[in-house]
Amino acid sequence: MSPSFFLVGADWPSQVRPPGNRDWERTATRWLRELLPARYAGYSPLSRHPVLLARHAQLQLQQEIRTVRVAMQTARAELPALGVPVPVIENAIQMYAVELDHLGRLARGVRLVTEALRTNGGTARDGGPARVAVTPRATVPDAARSR
């Protein structure tokens, strides 16, 4: 039986050991917990079931991305009425663009970790380690892809 194959590249979180390595699931769980608001730390279903934790982190990031997009899209129309100066508005829009890029990278990392968790923790069905491929960073900026 051939081993499982995981694509570990630029979007794989640096805080998470690649599948097949010792304690990789522990590092994945710790990283996923850090993506959620602190109040979720006490919920045992999330701490006992890494795939559920990963799904919740994915949903949390999707909501954050929607929020930042709305803030970015409405800044020029709504912030002047609140008395925010134009230079501050432009800086805020740049900040939102940087945050969208960051959130997009996190979301891609969560998708990769989720897939690895779903396929039996990165271990092949025969019990051997998963093969890990390293790919180069994409050349298209993340902010350009999200527009």
Tab-separated table of C-alpha atoms in Angstrom:
chain	number	residue	atom	x	y	z
A	1	MET	CA	0.000	0.000	0.000
A	2	SER	CA	1.427	3.391	-0.927
A	3	PRO	CA	1.920	6.045	1.767
A	4	SER	CA	-0.290	9.101	2.053
A	5	PHE	CA	1.023	12.218	0.337
A	6	PHE	CA	0.790	15.711	1.804
A	7	LEU	CA	1.826	18.891	0.080
A	8	VAL	CA	3.817	20.864	2.636
A	9	GLY	CA	4.960	24.144	1.172
A	10	ALA	CA	4.805	27.858	1.699
A	11	ASP	CA	1.274	27.709	3.135
A	12	TRP	CA	2.051	25.007	5.711
A	13	PRO	CA	2.252	26.788	9.094
A	14	SER	CA	5.817	26.981	10.395
A	15	GLN	CA	4.543	26.303	13.935
A	16	VAL	CA	3.223	22.881	12.878
A	17	ARG	CA	5.521	19.946	12.284
A	18	PRO	CA	4.838	18.159	8.994
A	19	PRO	CA	2.667	15.026	9.090
A	20	GLY	CA	4.611	11.905	9.897
A	21	ASN	CA	6.898	13.702	12.339
A	22	ARG	CA	6.763	12.994	16.046
A	23	ASP	CA	4.143	15.128	17.858
A	24	TRP	CA	2.937	16.767	14.663
A	25	GLU	CA	-0.713	16.472	15.747
A	26	ARG	CA	0.085	18.133	19.084
A	27	THR	CA	1.745	21.058	17.295
A	28	ALA	CA	-1.205	21.279	14.893
A	29	THR	CA	-3.710	21.342	17.744
A	30	ARG	CA	-1.760	24.006	19.625
A	31	TRP	CA	-1.539	26.189	16.503
A	32	LEU	CA	-5.238	25.782	15.714
A	33	ARG	CA	-6.229	26.704	19.294
A	34	GLU	CA	-4.167	29.887	19.030
A	35	LEU	CA	-6.252	30.966	16.026
A	36	LEU	CA	-9.456	30.996	18.077
A	37	PRO	CA	-10.582	33.519	20.672
A	38	ALA	CA	-9.393	32.527	24.160
A	39	ARG	CA	-12.936	31.789	25.344
A	40	TYR	CA	-12.977	28.620	23.216
A	41	ALA	CA	-10.093	27.052	25.166
A	42	GLY	CA	-12.484	25.643	27.767
A	43	TYR	CA	-14.712	23.736	25.355
A	44	SER	CA	-13.765	20.068	25.616
A	45	PRO	CA	-15.164	18.970	22.214
A	46	LEU	CA	-12.707	21.326	20.512
A	47	SER	CA	-9.768	20.197	22.614
A	48	ARG	CA	-10.561	16.485	22.282
A	49	HIS	CA	-11.274	16.396	18.549
A	50	PRO	CA	-8.617	18.085	16.390
A	51	VAL	CA	-10.688	17.858	13.200
A	52	LEU	CA	-13.564	19.685	14.917
A	53	LEU	CA	-11.068	22.280	16.165
A	54	ALA	CA	-9.698	22.683	12.636
A	55	ARG	CA	-13.195	23.101	11.201
A	56	HIS	CA	-14.026	25.755	13.775
A	57	ALA	CA	-10.765	27.599	13.079
A	58	GLN	CA	-11.605	27.526	9.373
A	59	LEU	CA	-15.054	29.019	10.022
A	60	GLN	CA	-13.580	31.650	12.352
A	61	LEU	CA	-11.071	32.723	9.699
A	62	GLN	CA	-13.751	32.849	6.998
A	63	GLN	CA	-15.751	35.237	9.177
A	64	GLU	CA	-12.690	37.382	9.893
A	65	ILE	CA	-11.955	37.598	6.165
A	66	ARG	CA	-15.546	38.720	5.467
A	67	THR	CA	-15.310	41.329	8.228
A	68	VAL	CA	-12.041	42.784	6.952
A	69	ARG	CA	-13.370	42.882	3.377
A	70	VAL	CA	-16.461	44.799	4.486
A	71	ALA	CA	-14.343	47.207	6.527
A	72	MET	CA	-12.069	47.754	3.540
A	73	GLN	CA	-14.904	48.185	1.025
A	74	THR	CA	-16.864	50.645	3.152
A	75	ALA	CA	-14.001	52.694	4.637
A	76	ARG	CA	-14.061	55.571	2.113
A	77	ALA	CA	-17.833	55.867	2.260
A	78	GLU	CA	-18.426	55.553	6.007
A	79	LEU	CA	-15.338	56.796	7.838
A	80	PRO	CA	-15.479	60.474	6.728
A	81	ALA	CA	-18.885	60.778	8.411
A	82	LEU	CA	-17.247	59.565	11.625
A	83	GLY	CA	-14.670	62.345	11.405
A	84	VAL	CA	-11.770	60.155	10.326
A	85	PRO	CA	-9.276	62.132	8.212
A	86	VAL	CA	-8.581	60.958	4.653
A	87	PRO	CA	-4.914	60.033	5.317
A	88	VAL	CA	-6.018	57.835	8.227
A	89	ILE	CA	-8.644	56.198	6.016
A	90	GLU	CA	-6.038	55.428	3.358
A	91	ASN	CA	-3.723	53.952	6.008
A	92	ALA	CA	-6.604	51.856	7.324
A	93	ILE	CA	-7.311	50.518	3.831
A	94	GLN	CA	-3.654	49.542	3.467
A	95	MET	CA	-3.808	47.871	6.882
A	96	TYR	CA	-6.898	45.922	5.814
A	97	ALA	CA	-5.118	44.758	2.637
A	98	VAL	CA	-2.177	43.473	4.693
A	99	GLU	CA	-4.560	41.741	7.090
A	100	LEU	CA	-6.462	40.096	4.224
A	101	ASP	CA	-3.180	38.717	2.929
A	102	HIS	CA	-2.283	37.396	6.391
A	103	LEU	CA	-5.723	35.851	6.958
A	104	GLY	CA	-5.593	34.216	3.521
A	105	ARG	CA	-2.283	32.542	4.386
A	106	LEU	CA	-3.693	31.360	7.713
A	107	ALA	CA	-6.820	29.988	6.018
A	108	ARG	CA	-4.725	28.050	3.497
A	109	GLY	CA	-2.625	26.681	6.349
A	110	VAL	CA	-5.744	25.580	8.221
A	111	ARG	CA	-7.031	23.802	5.099
A	112	LEU	CA	-3.741	21.894	4.760
A	113	VAL	CA	-3.644	20.951	8.437
A	114	THR	CA	-7.314	19.909	8.338
A	115	GLU	CA	-6.690	17.618	5.376
A	116	ALA	CA	-3.689	16.074	7.120
A	117	LEU	CA	-5.714	15.512	10.299
A	118	ARG	CA	-8.586	13.988	8.329
A	119	THR	CA	-6.351	11.418	6.716
A	120	ASN	CA	-5.435	9.684	9.962
A	121	GLY	CA	-2.926	12.147	11.270
A	122	GLY	CA	-0.532	11.949	8.362
A	123	THR	CA	0.215	8.264	8.854
A	124	ALA	CA	-0.170	5.891	5.953
A	125	ARG	CA	-2.683	3.083	6.323
A	126	ASP	CA	0.197	0.621	6.623
A	127	GLY	CA	1.479	2.555	9.650
A	128	GLY	CA	4.455	4.108	7.881
A	129	PRO	CA	5.158	7.822	7.773
A	130	ALA	CA	3.506	10.021	5.211
A	131	ARG	CA	5.587	11.361	2.348
A	132	VAL	CA	6.088	15.094	2.573
A	133	ALA	CA	6.698	17.270	-0.484
A	134	VAL	CA	8.105	20.757	-0.229
A	135	THR	CA	6.957	23.258	-2.842
A	136	PRO	CA	8.236	26.777	-3.540
A	137	ARG	CA	6.269	29.857	-2.501
A	138	ALA	CA	3.768	31.042	-5.082
A	139	THR	CA	4.881	34.010	-7.151
A	140	VAL	CA	1.469	35.713	-7.311
A	141	PRO	CA	0.905	37.965	-4.266
A	142	ASP	CA	-1.948	36.756	-2.060
A	143	ALA	CA	-3.613	40.183	-2.061
A	144	ALA	CA	-3.810	40.096	-5.861
A	145	ARG	CA	-5.501	36.671	-5.819
A	146	SER	CA	-8.216	37.777	-3.391
A	147	ARG	CA	-9.384	40.680	-5.547
